[in-house]
Amino acid sequence: MSPPGASARKAAPPEAAAGDKAAPRAQAEKAPVKSPAQKALEKLGLRRDIDLALHLPLRYEDETRIVRLADARDGDLVQIEGEVTHSDIAFRPRRQLRVTVDDGSGTCVLRFINFYPAHQKTLSVGARVRVRGEIRGGFVAREMIHPAFRLAGGELPGALTPVYPTVAALPQNYLRKAVLSGLSRADLSETIPAEFLSKNMPKPLWSLRESLQFLHHPTPDVALATLEDRSHPAWQRLKAEELLAQQLSQLQARRIRAAMRAPALDGPAMRGPQCTLEEQLLERLPFRLTAAQQRVCQEIEADLKKNIPMHRLLQGDVGAGKTVVAALAAARCIDAGWQCALMAPTEILAEQHFSKLIGWLEPLGIKTAWLTGSQKTKERREMLALIESGAAGLVIGTHAVIQDKVKFKNLALAIIDEQHRFGVAQRLALRSKMTEGGQEPHLLMMTATPIPRTLAMSYYADLDVSTIDELPPGRTPIVTKVVSDARRDEVITRIRGQLAEGRQIYWVCPLIEESESIDLVNATQTHEALSAALPGVMVGLLHSRMPVAEKKAVMALFTSGVMGVLVSTTVIEVGVDVPNASLMVIEHAERFGLSQLHQLRGRVGRGAAASACVLLYSTGEASRLGEMARERLKAMAQTNDGFEIARRDLEIRGPGEFLGARQSGAPLLRFADLETDAALLAWARGLAPRMLDQYRQLANLHIARWLGGKSDYLKA
Ligand code: ADP
Ligand code: MG
């Protein structure tokens, strides 16, 4: 088996590909001019023969039979064959070609609104034609609108005709031919050892070759429903294949990681008279760790002590107290004589961490450096020097942390907050900040969007997960209300009440990525309306287009309690910790994802006061839509449990969107469904380690076949 790159045959025509072999490479690559269809093939990711073979039909058309018109009923999708007895162009109700076909058992009128002279010619009186389309009307006035047709004759195919998912530039016929030739050329040799084909399976799996051939060209007697719901044995095989590839590749990545080395962060570098930094930090905290926090700290500590790079996701609901867990890990790292970096997705979040961690760590003698994009050059230069010399044990910042100029003396622990907001490349860049002696830093990723179990088992099989499943004591649950936009006035009355009690309020306007200007109008108007409705109260505005300095000034006013109401468009930057804020109003709540709403909501309920969240949904003109939105939002009112919400979010949006396909970089499952195919997933999980141990070559072949060059993400 050649590596996937080498076997990646370009979809260029053979003449062009064979080209002038002696020509220098650069020229050869420029030479072939690709047709739009070829480009479309590549865009669909159909580069190798195997990619084409694995491009499966969406549905099928039955051209294997010819139906007598007398037997065709209204709504049937049929193929008929007969003689054209009449053809004309009618002008009412609009210009159209009308053709009557008689097959001896009955007649049918074909109607074409868009037609060319060639249509007319093929469908001229006396011609025998084969026509395929949906029958409309009864015996008297049967007709077909825009049916497919061709001259009669030729053998009927023995199999159903596949219809493939495609794009405009790629005609179905071209794609069919490409798939057919890909299927005939691709290496479809068996990769799953025979003993596993029937292991823990209700029925033995079909072979790959048999399954693919069937799915591309099923025999007409197949129960179409089993193809549609993908319960057919041929589909089972494909889904099993796909899940196995995913499990194999993740397990392989895990083993590669296990073979890499990281500094073992095992106790202080120099044992002084005092206890460890971790112990000192714990001593100084104004609270005791919850049992869940203690447990995850132990899990992290156990990883850090090893000389294998940690790859751990720390998940915990908003407000669960992940920051202090990160601080303790940082303290352990710095105590051992190494540097730690913490990266957050926005400047305000980074700053929030910064002030919190400084408050905790500097009294222990740890020097902290701070890096952001908006920093003054002089300050930045000082920070870079602190980092390079190793004087700064802890480095906190935004993406600025991974820039080339940043050189660590000895980075051993990288912590990423809100990891889903970073891409694969950024995670890789942070890890590459330590290359000393072929070592890698430990990686701790934090997220408040819990990953449902099924996803964790498949997409994140290469990740160890720690979960803080308990909130710190003394929090009062947030009461969530779903309220129609029409009742805004009542909401404002409520705000007055809260303000009178000395509380603060967040008012969040939706963030529509494509249209920042609309956001702005929305937020500005709300800001004006609230300012007018609440005389004597400071109402602030925070939006994504404001300069960072101004954002910070607004945040400072809110954090200090001077500002009563904060209107904001920027979702994540509300990630601040203001325990006195007890009410959050979310406007156009129907435009947010459930998990997003949950994260936002977590900004209140941080203090002892009873907190509430009001989800305003707009009924607008389309009140039916408003109704649906309300239903969806009800889930939010019913539960405060982030896991439950993530599960429902997944149900509603599907894994692709849930994970943010672009960001996760993980190739998503095309065929298998984690819920319905749980049994196959379990099978694949069980098989993967044995295949890697006992059938290494087959395992590699399997991974290459399914993932080709797409396995880069595994390293991140
Ligand atoms: P998140 O997990 O959302 O990042 P934070 O780390 O910001 O949550 O913690 C939320 C708040 O709870 C902070 O003010 C933090 O200091 C506080 N906190 C964390 N752990 C505890 C605890 N065990 N007891 C009381 N308060 C805690
Ligand atoms: Mg946090």
XYZ file of C-alpha atoms and ligand atoms in Angstrom:
744
model
C 0.000 0.000 0.000
C 1.431 3.336 -0.983
C 0.930 6.295 1.323
C -2.337 8.167 0.796
C -0.607 11.167 -0.735
C 0.986 9.067 -3.450
C -2.153 7.241 -4.390
C -4.123 10.466 -4.557
C -4.795 10.425 -8.231
C -5.962 13.757 -9.507
C -9.307 13.748 -11.221
C -7.694 15.184 -14.351
C -8.288 13.284 -17.584
C -5.701 10.561 -18.236
C -4.201 12.338 -21.250
C -3.484 15.447 -19.262
C -2.197 13.527 -16.273
C 0.128 11.364 -18.349
C 1.411 14.622 -19.835
C 5.028 15.245 -20.612
C 6.797 13.176 -18.001
C 10.106 14.900 -18.571
C 8.675 18.326 -17.895
C 9.785 19.963 -14.657
C 7.323 19.588 -11.813
C 6.308 23.195 -11.530
C 5.363 23.272 -15.169
C 3.541 19.987 -15.048
C 1.388 21.320 -12.257
C 0.491 24.428 -14.124
C -0.278 22.623 -17.347
C -3.565 20.704 -16.973
C -6.503 23.014 -17.246
C -9.221 21.649 -15.059
C -12.804 21.727 -16.214
C -15.384 23.158 -13.835
C -16.613 19.602 -13.229
C -13.132 18.440 -12.268
C -12.732 21.360 -9.935
C -16.106 20.600 -8.399
C -15.035 16.981 -7.852
C -12.008 18.139 -5.946
C -14.010 20.609 -3.978
C -16.283 17.813 -2.868
C -13.138 16.076 -1.654
C -13.399 13.404 -4.352
C -9.740 13.134 -5.278
C -8.809 9.506 -4.906
C -10.537 6.471 -6.375
C -11.529 5.419 -2.896
C -13.068 8.840 -2.215
C -15.250 8.358 -5.265
C -16.153 4.838 -4.226
C -17.167 6.142 -0.812
C -19.352 8.870 -2.267
C -22.701 7.213 -1.707
C -26.038 7.927 -3.365
C -28.627 10.150 -1.769
C -31.449 8.181 -3.366
C -32.197 6.022 -6.365
C -34.299 6.100 -9.476
C -35.913 2.985 -10.823
C -35.190 2.682 -14.520
C -35.258 -1.091 -14.438
C -38.931 -1.345 -15.273
C -41.376 0.097 -17.713
C -44.810 0.733 -16.298
C -48.006 0.591 -18.368
C -49.843 3.891 -18.209
C -53.011 1.998 -17.378
C -51.303 0.801 -14.172
C -49.821 4.161 -13.143
C -51.589 6.134 -10.485
C -51.534 9.759 -9.453
C -48.260 10.516 -7.675
C -46.336 7.443 -8.888
C -42.768 7.975 -10.048
C -42.665 5.805 -13.156
C -40.900 5.092 -16.374
C -43.116 4.683 -19.423
C -42.400 3.965 -23.066
C -44.611 4.923 -25.977
C -45.090 6.823 -29.196
C -45.453 10.578 -29.517
C -48.873 11.194 -31.035
C -49.088 14.927 -30.685
C -46.748 17.868 -30.063
C -47.432 21.599 -29.948
C -46.581 24.825 -28.173
C -49.340 26.265 -26.056
C -49.392 29.833 -24.766
C -51.810 29.464 -21.908
C -51.469 29.710 -19.005
C -47.909 30.365 -20.188
C -45.700 29.342 -23.031
C -45.022 25.622 -22.916
C -44.255 22.560 -24.970
C -47.034 19.944 -24.816
C -46.348 16.408 -25.965
C -48.769 13.482 -25.883
C -47.377 9.969 -25.505
C -49.445 6.816 -26.138
C -48.175 3.448 -24.889
C -51.124 1.393 -26.094
C -52.646 1.201 -22.611
C -53.277 4.907 -22.229
C -51.974 8.386 -22.915
C -50.081 10.995 -20.957
C -49.321 14.662 -21.650
C -45.762 15.865 -20.999
C -45.400 19.562 -20.228
C -42.184 21.591 -20.489
C -42.032 25.245 -19.546
C -38.333 25.505 -20.271
C -37.418 23.783 -23.478
C -35.026 23.982 -26.373
C -35.529 23.165 -30.038
C -33.647 19.909 -29.365
C -36.407 18.837 -26.983
C -38.982 19.416 -29.658
C -36.955 17.460 -32.157
C -36.550 14.363 -29.981
C -40.201 14.521 -29.015
C -41.570 14.868 -32.516
C -44.666 13.018 -33.614
C -43.978 9.376 -34.399
C -40.895 9.061 -32.199
C -40.760 6.223 -29.653
C -39.575 7.599 -26.343
C -38.781 6.434 -22.832
C -40.006 8.925 -20.243
C -39.496 9.058 -16.495
C -41.361 11.300 -14.103
C -44.178 11.728 -11.647
C -47.660 10.980 -12.869
C -50.210 13.612 -12.047
C -53.953 13.418 -12.482
C -56.207 10.467 -13.201
C -56.921 8.387 -16.281
C -58.531 11.162 -18.249
C -55.892 13.849 -17.883
C -52.647 12.153 -16.948
C -49.634 14.375 -17.226
C -45.972 14.719 -16.273
C -44.252 18.057 -15.695
C -40.654 18.261 -16.898
C -40.020 14.513 -17.034
C -36.677 13.033 -18.052
C -36.865 11.482 -21.522
C -34.858 9.880 -24.279
C -35.431 7.861 -27.372
C -36.668 4.356 -26.641
C -34.479 1.343 -27.188
C -31.460 -0.081 -25.434
C -31.557 -2.578 -22.640
C -33.146 -1.769 -19.317
C -30.572 -1.547 -16.528
C -30.502 -4.403 -14.025
C -29.975 -2.141 -11.021
C -31.475 1.028 -9.591
C -29.901 4.236 -10.834
C -28.003 6.142 -8.128
C -28.539 9.843 -7.548
C -25.492 11.361 -5.856
C -25.162 14.445 -3.718
C -23.561 17.008 -5.981
C -23.182 20.692 -6.745
C -24.323 22.796 -9.666
C -21.029 22.635 -11.555
C -21.001 18.853 -11.446
C -23.670 17.206 -13.599
C -25.150 13.992 -12.239
C -24.107 12.036 -15.330
C -20.493 13.113 -15.090
C -20.434 12.258 -11.413
C -22.020 8.849 -12.054
C -19.294 7.978 -14.516
C -16.572 9.240 -12.204
C -17.930 7.211 -9.295
C -18.293 4.130 -11.429
C -14.707 4.282 -12.592
C -13.489 5.131 -9.096
C -15.361 2.125 -7.796
C -13.831 -0.178 -10.374
C -10.272 1.050 -9.775
C -10.258 1.528 -5.996
C -8.541 -0.957 -3.754
C -11.420 -2.491 -1.823
C -9.510 -5.281 -0.195
C -10.735 -6.359 3.219
C -9.209 -4.535 6.183
C -11.312 -5.961 8.979
C -9.935 -9.316 10.107
C -12.467 -12.090 9.519
C -12.805 -12.945 13.209
C -14.230 -9.476 13.906
C -16.782 -9.420 11.124
C -19.222 -11.349 13.238
C -17.923 -10.532 16.702
C -20.708 -9.072 18.863
C -22.762 -8.471 15.751
C -26.340 -9.601 15.338
C -25.448 -10.602 11.770
C -22.005 -10.953 10.198
C -20.916 -7.825 8.344
C -20.910 -7.838 4.574
C -17.612 -7.348 2.812
C -16.677 -3.799 1.841
C -16.644 -4.582 -1.858
C -20.025 -6.237 -1.764
C -21.507 -3.392 0.276
C -20.213 -0.628 -1.962
C -21.262 -2.371 -5.114
C -24.696 -2.852 -3.693
C -25.101 0.707 -2.449
C -24.086 2.192 -5.768
C -26.214 -0.190 -7.805
C -28.818 -1.942 -5.686
C -30.962 -4.665 -7.216
C -34.520 -3.521 -7.904
C -36.000 -5.942 -5.368
C -34.389 -4.138 -2.403
C -36.672 -2.716 0.263
C -36.001 0.957 -0.365
C -36.875 1.824 3.215
C -33.813 -0.092 4.448
C -31.616 2.034 2.220
C -33.322 5.201 3.317
C -33.002 4.552 7.026
C -29.572 3.000 6.455
C -30.462 -0.200 8.248
C -29.557 -2.351 5.226
C -26.558 -4.661 5.820
C -24.586 -2.785 3.177
C -25.097 0.441 5.123
C -24.232 -1.284 8.381
C -20.891 -2.237 6.920
C -20.158 1.289 5.749
C -21.058 2.764 9.104
C -18.976 0.170 10.926
C -16.054 1.028 8.623
C -16.352 4.709 9.275
C -16.597 4.374 13.049
C -13.678 1.982 13.076
C -11.552 4.442 11.116
C -12.378 7.148 13.601
C -11.585 4.975 16.609
C -8.375 3.668 15.080
C -7.066 7.084 14.216
C -7.801 8.492 17.635
C -6.260 5.553 19.391
C -3.216 5.863 17.197
C -2.924 9.549 18.035
C -3.152 8.675 21.703
C -0.363 6.148 21.382
C 1.819 8.574 19.483
C 1.298 11.035 22.279
C 2.104 8.403 24.876
C 5.442 7.909 23.167
C 6.271 11.611 23.466
C 7.893 13.095 26.518
C 6.935 15.977 28.764
C 8.555 17.304 31.914
C 7.320 15.409 34.941
C 6.055 18.092 37.278
C 6.708 16.193 40.430
C 7.150 18.428 43.419
C 9.050 21.684 43.972
C 12.376 22.203 42.255
C 13.916 23.513 45.427
C 12.289 22.430 48.625
C 12.291 25.363 50.975
C 11.196 25.480 54.559
C 7.572 26.065 53.539
C 4.992 23.869 51.980
C 4.435 23.738 48.212
C 3.029 26.661 46.246
C -0.132 24.668 45.714
C -0.590 24.220 49.419
C 0.112 27.890 50.034
C -2.417 28.881 47.417
C -5.054 26.614 48.911
C -4.340 28.140 52.298
C -4.941 31.659 51.035
C -8.140 31.023 49.097
C -11.199 32.621 50.675
C -13.136 29.383 50.095
C -12.699 25.630 50.293
C -12.584 23.595 47.110
C -15.691 21.600 46.377
C -15.367 17.832 46.311
C -15.590 17.958 42.507
C -12.805 20.523 42.292
C -10.624 18.394 44.556
C -11.242 15.349 42.405
C -10.327 17.040 39.127
C -7.254 18.595 40.747
C -6.099 15.107 41.656
C -6.723 13.859 38.132
C -4.687 16.711 36.701
C -1.940 16.282 39.248
C -1.622 12.606 38.423
C -1.129 13.533 34.755
C 1.366 16.295 35.443
C 3.549 13.999 37.504
C 4.088 11.755 34.516
C 6.605 12.401 31.805
C 3.917 11.885 29.140
C 2.196 15.019 27.823
C -1.206 15.521 29.406
C -4.091 15.987 26.974
C -6.991 16.744 29.200
C -10.260 18.565 28.852
C -11.614 20.168 31.996
C -15.316 20.652 31.611
C -17.524 22.298 34.119
C -20.653 24.325 33.963
C -20.390 28.097 33.967
C -19.454 29.245 37.415
C -18.303 25.795 38.495
C -14.898 27.228 39.401
C -12.499 26.105 36.702
C -10.164 29.077 37.133
C -8.937 28.058 40.544
C -8.256 24.545 39.259
C -6.154 26.071 36.487
C -4.351 28.244 39.038
C -3.463 25.215 41.149
C -2.093 23.384 38.124
C -0.077 26.495 37.235
C 1.286 26.688 40.774
C 2.439 23.068 40.609
C 4.138 23.699 37.280
C 5.915 26.850 38.425
C 6.901 25.254 41.702
C 8.668 22.554 39.742
C 10.733 25.242 38.033
C 8.854 25.486 34.712
C 6.715 28.066 32.964
C 2.978 27.942 32.433
C 0.930 29.738 29.741
C -2.763 30.505 29.883
C -4.524 31.522 26.687
C -8.034 32.994 26.580
C -10.063 33.853 23.468
C -10.679 37.530 24.191
C -8.811 40.323 25.823
C -11.423 40.904 28.474
C -11.461 37.258 29.472
C -7.685 37.191 29.531
C -7.620 40.287 31.674
C -10.137 38.810 34.037
C -7.940 35.753 34.489
C -4.969 37.987 34.810
C -6.301 39.996 37.694
C -7.677 36.947 39.440
C -4.520 34.885 39.087
C -2.284 37.795 40.009
C -4.312 38.243 43.151
C -3.740 34.614 44.000
C -0.225 33.952 42.757
C 1.833 37.125 43.122
C 1.651 37.055 46.925
C 3.326 33.662 46.620
C 6.210 35.252 44.783
C 5.208 34.199 41.260
C 5.884 36.746 38.558
C 3.238 37.012 35.857
C 3.564 38.357 32.315
C 0.711 39.655 30.231
C 0.403 39.585 26.444
C -2.332 40.989 24.214
C -2.682 42.436 20.768
C -3.507 45.930 21.943
C -0.470 46.268 24.181
C 1.951 49.195 23.824
C 5.242 48.254 22.197
C 7.317 49.167 25.208
C 5.226 47.114 27.582
C 5.209 44.231 25.178
C 8.977 44.306 24.897
C 9.315 44.128 28.644
C 6.916 41.226 28.790
C 8.732 39.318 26.052
C 11.973 39.723 27.960
C 10.403 38.419 31.158
C 9.100 35.399 29.290
C 12.318 34.627 27.485
C 14.484 34.920 30.575
C 12.130 32.739 32.542
C 11.570 35.467 35.131
C 7.846 35.224 34.468
C 6.602 31.884 35.676
C 3.098 32.487 34.383
C 2.164 34.025 31.039
C -1.420 35.056 30.393
C -2.883 36.462 27.209
C -4.897 36.175 24.063
C -3.713 34.802 20.724
C -0.713 37.059 21.220
C 0.775 34.261 23.308
C 1.333 32.062 20.264
C 3.052 34.636 18.092
C 6.489 33.780 16.774
C 8.192 36.497 18.768
C 7.149 34.915 22.022
C 9.939 32.679 23.237
C 9.532 30.751 26.426
C 12.487 29.697 28.493
C 10.891 26.450 29.543
C 7.179 26.026 28.946
C 5.759 22.897 30.547
C 2.040 23.544 30.872
C -0.305 25.200 28.386
C -3.825 26.001 29.538
C -6.487 27.020 27.048
C -9.696 28.573 28.292
C -12.889 28.171 26.260
C -11.007 25.770 24.062
C -13.789 25.486 21.480
C -13.117 29.057 20.481
C -9.659 28.184 19.269
C -8.817 26.312 16.119
C -6.583 23.321 15.677
C -3.741 25.435 14.328
C -3.726 27.622 17.391
C -3.625 24.686 19.738
C -0.740 23.232 17.762
C 1.094 26.549 17.837
C 0.848 26.774 21.593
C 2.166 23.270 22.018
C 5.048 23.925 19.698
C 6.253 26.656 22.048
C 8.319 24.008 23.683
C 10.457 21.863 21.508
C 13.350 21.511 23.875
C 14.792 18.035 23.775
C 11.843 16.763 21.737
C 9.527 17.381 24.668
C 5.975 18.673 24.565
C 4.162 20.731 27.162
C 1.214 19.334 29.047
C -2.085 20.598 27.692
C -5.142 21.476 29.752
C -8.196 22.675 27.863
C -11.166 24.165 29.643
C -14.720 24.432 28.461
C -18.101 25.345 29.857
C -19.901 23.621 27.001
C -19.956 20.051 28.151
C -19.470 17.425 25.535
C -22.261 14.855 25.521
C -21.078 11.342 26.251
C -21.586 9.975 22.773
C -19.489 12.761 21.291
C -16.833 12.338 23.929
C -16.618 8.670 23.018
C -16.116 9.295 19.361
C -14.712 12.687 18.444
C -12.784 13.111 21.620
C -11.711 9.539 22.199
C -8.158 10.842 22.301
C -8.875 13.171 25.160
C -9.020 12.558 28.875
C -11.931 14.363 30.405
C -12.276 15.766 33.906
C -15.633 17.084 34.949
C -16.589 19.498 37.705
C -20.133 18.345 38.228
C -21.000 20.441 41.244
C -21.329 24.171 41.778
C -19.721 25.921 44.742
C -22.074 26.102 47.696
C -24.266 29.082 48.396
C -25.387 29.694 44.862
C -29.073 30.236 44.402
C -30.410 28.646 41.262
C -31.170 31.041 38.439
C -34.842 31.348 37.617
C -35.355 31.567 33.876
C -38.434 33.080 32.265
C -39.374 33.014 28.611
C -41.175 36.254 27.851
C -42.658 37.684 24.673
C -41.105 40.843 23.370
C -44.519 42.455 23.688
C -44.048 42.475 27.454
C -40.882 44.555 27.481
C -42.412 47.133 29.793
C -42.882 44.567 32.530
C -39.255 43.620 32.174
C -38.200 47.230 32.607
C -40.330 47.495 35.731
C -38.509 44.487 37.054
C -35.175 46.101 36.291
C -36.203 49.137 38.350
C -36.973 46.850 41.268
C -33.574 45.181 41.079
C -31.771 48.502 40.786
C -33.620 49.755 43.851
C -32.157 46.805 45.746
C -28.687 47.824 44.666
C -28.330 45.053 42.075
C -26.909 45.235 38.564
C -28.300 44.061 35.264
C -26.956 42.707 31.987
C -28.964 43.267 28.833
C -27.613 41.216 25.932
C -28.447 41.854 22.298
C -27.841 39.157 19.716
C -24.668 38.879 17.779
C -25.357 38.292 14.135
C -22.018 37.564 12.618
C -22.877 38.479 9.049
C -24.340 41.764 9.968
C -22.559 43.689 12.627
C -24.298 46.880 11.649
C -27.709 45.463 12.506
C -26.393 44.392 15.882
C -25.192 47.821 16.472
C -28.487 49.464 15.633
C -30.253 47.002 17.846
C -27.921 47.556 20.776
C -27.766 51.317 20.346
C -31.537 51.603 20.262
C -31.911 49.416 23.293
C -29.290 51.471 25.065
C -31.135 54.689 24.283
C -34.498 53.275 25.257
C -33.198 51.969 28.558
C -31.369 55.200 29.346
C -34.615 57.085 28.784
C -36.677 54.648 30.817
C -34.250 54.625 33.742
C -33.401 58.224 34.595
C -30.602 58.618 37.100
C -29.177 55.194 36.348
C -25.915 54.736 34.488
C -26.617 52.551 31.469
C -23.501 51.430 29.608
C -22.998 50.064 26.113
C -20.449 47.473 25.073
C -20.225 46.316 21.488
C -17.788 44.420 19.348
C -16.618 47.406 17.344
C -15.510 49.506 20.253
C -11.786 50.083 20.765
C -10.393 47.791 23.436
C -9.560 50.662 25.778
C -13.131 51.877 25.699
C -14.440 48.369 26.305
C -12.209 48.080 29.306
C -13.368 51.414 30.682
C -16.998 50.345 30.384
C -16.267 47.006 32.012
C -14.440 48.704 34.855
C -17.467 50.901 35.561
C -19.729 47.875 35.622
C -17.396 45.746 37.722
C -17.003 48.503 40.303
C -20.770 48.759 40.644
C -21.091 52.357 39.456
C -22.928 51.309 36.329
C -26.349 49.816 36.920
C -27.181 48.356 33.533
C -24.837 47.062 30.861
C -26.150 46.667 27.319
C -23.856 44.414 25.344
C -23.624 42.774 21.952
C -20.477 40.875 22.545
C -21.351 37.503 23.793
C -18.203 36.062 25.195
C -16.899 39.277 26.616
C -19.714 39.156 29.044
C -17.574 36.403 30.530
C -16.868 38.607 33.483
C -17.385 37.801 37.079
C -19.619 40.399 38.726
C -21.337 38.676 41.647
C -23.604 41.655 42.235
C -25.280 41.235 38.849
C -28.497 39.388 39.490
C -30.597 39.824 36.365
C -29.832 39.100 32.760
C -32.148 39.996 29.933
C -31.413 38.380 26.587
C -33.052 40.010 23.661
C -34.035 37.969 20.578
C -33.135 34.915 22.572
C -34.443 32.782 19.700
C -31.359 33.697 17.694
C -28.958 32.085 20.131
C -28.038 28.452 20.424
C -29.115 26.789 23.639
C -25.577 26.231 24.890
C -24.761 29.827 24.190
C -27.778 30.974 26.162
C -26.736 28.761 28.990
C -23.257 30.238 29.054
C -24.650 33.738 29.022
C -27.078 32.952 31.772
C -24.205 31.709 33.892
C -22.997 35.295 34.240
C -25.651 35.883 36.857
C -26.260 33.788 39.928
C -22.669 34.192 41.035
C -23.475 35.862 44.316
C -25.783 34.940 47.148
C -28.742 36.952 45.843
C -31.540 35.209 43.983
C -30.896 35.667 40.272
C -33.019 35.578 37.196
C -32.679 35.398 33.447
C -35.323 36.741 31.094
C -35.345 35.332 27.577
C -37.144 37.800 25.360
C -38.353 36.283 22.130
C -39.793 38.323 19.367
C -43.166 37.355 17.982
C -42.610 39.606 14.989
C -44.696 39.196 11.862
C -44.166 35.464 11.677
C -45.883 34.529 14.893
C -45.619 30.848 14.092
C -41.848 31.156 14.147
C -42.175 32.983 17.430
C -44.159 30.070 18.742
C -41.503 27.560 17.711
C -38.784 29.664 19.251
C -40.736 29.766 22.470
C -40.937 25.971 22.554
C -37.206 25.682 22.082
C -36.496 28.294 24.712
C -38.669 26.460 27.197
C -35.877 23.924 27.533
C -33.843 26.703 29.075
C -36.506 27.481 31.623
C -36.842 23.814 32.530
C -33.255 23.080 33.437
C -30.100 24.722 34.714
C -28.047 21.655 33.940
C -25.456 22.394 31.271
C -25.178 18.749 30.303
C -28.871 18.385 29.712
C -28.843 21.559 27.639
C -25.860 20.412 25.628
C -27.685 17.165 24.933
C -30.765 18.990 23.669
C -28.642 21.371 21.682
C -27.007 18.406 20.020
C -30.408 16.956 19.255
C -31.556 20.164 17.649
C -28.420 21.116 15.766
C -26.533 17.899 15.143
C -22.876 17.285 15.958
C -21.440 19.275 13.058
C -22.765 22.539 14.252
C -22.491 21.619 17.855
C -18.771 21.171 17.645
C -18.380 24.041 15.243
C -17.102 21.883 12.416
C -14.611 24.431 11.237
C -13.063 24.946 14.610
C -12.907 21.400 15.814
C -11.201 20.383 12.575
C -12.434 16.886 13.222
C -13.784 15.181 10.133
C -17.366 14.617 11.061
C -19.142 11.358 10.539
C -20.826 11.167 7.175
C -22.642 7.895 7.491
C -22.888 6.781 11.068
C -25.093 8.418 13.636
C -23.865 8.289 17.188
C -27.273 7.685 18.669
C -28.703 5.095 16.303
C -25.376 3.382 15.756
C -24.316 3.143 19.370
C -23.886 -0.630 19.023
C -21.558 -0.233 16.044
C -19.615 2.438 17.902
C -19.143 0.057 20.823
C -17.985 -2.624 18.402
C -15.462 -0.256 16.830
C -14.160 0.858 20.209
C -13.605 -2.712 21.229
C -11.912 -3.634 18.004
C -9.582 -0.656 17.601
C -6.940 -1.580 20.216
C -6.797 -5.179 19.031
C -6.382 -4.138 15.448
C -3.562 -1.763 16.278
C -1.838 -4.456 18.314
C -2.339 -7.492 16.129
C -3.086 -6.186 12.637
C -1.028 -3.032 12.361
C -0.855 -3.074 8.556
C -4.567 -3.557 8.093
C -5.213 -0.810 10.607
C -2.992 1.614 8.704
C -4.638 0.698 5.447
C -8.025 1.263 6.985
C -7.109 4.685 8.366
C -5.542 5.797 5.102
C -8.556 4.657 3.142
C -10.997 6.618 5.232
C -9.058 9.624 6.395
C -6.489 10.076 3.668
C -4.662 13.296 4.358
C -7.266 14.561 6.760
C -5.743 13.287 9.972
C -3.765 16.382 10.867
C -6.275 17.398 13.443
C -5.344 14.385 15.496
C -2.138 16.005 16.536
C -3.812 18.996 18.122
P -15.917 29.089 35.545
O -15.858 27.632 35.806
O -17.164 29.499 34.853
O -14.679 29.623 34.878
P -14.953 30.634 37.751
O -13.677 29.925 37.880
O -14.921 31.988 37.146
O -16.018 29.746 36.989
O -15.620 30.677 39.197
C -16.815 31.360 39.431
C -16.775 32.042 40.800
O -16.831 31.050 41.831
C -15.519 32.815 41.030
O -15.847 34.006 41.677
C -14.701 31.915 41.925
O -13.781 32.613 42.694
C -15.762 31.249 42.749
N -15.416 29.935 43.279
C -14.677 28.989 42.654
N -14.576 27.876 43.421
C -15.281 28.124 44.544
C -15.566 27.372 45.736
N -15.116 26.128 45.904
N -16.324 27.949 46.691
C -16.803 29.193 46.511
N -16.567 29.961 45.435
C -15.817 29.449 44.461
Mg -14.096 30.697 33.202
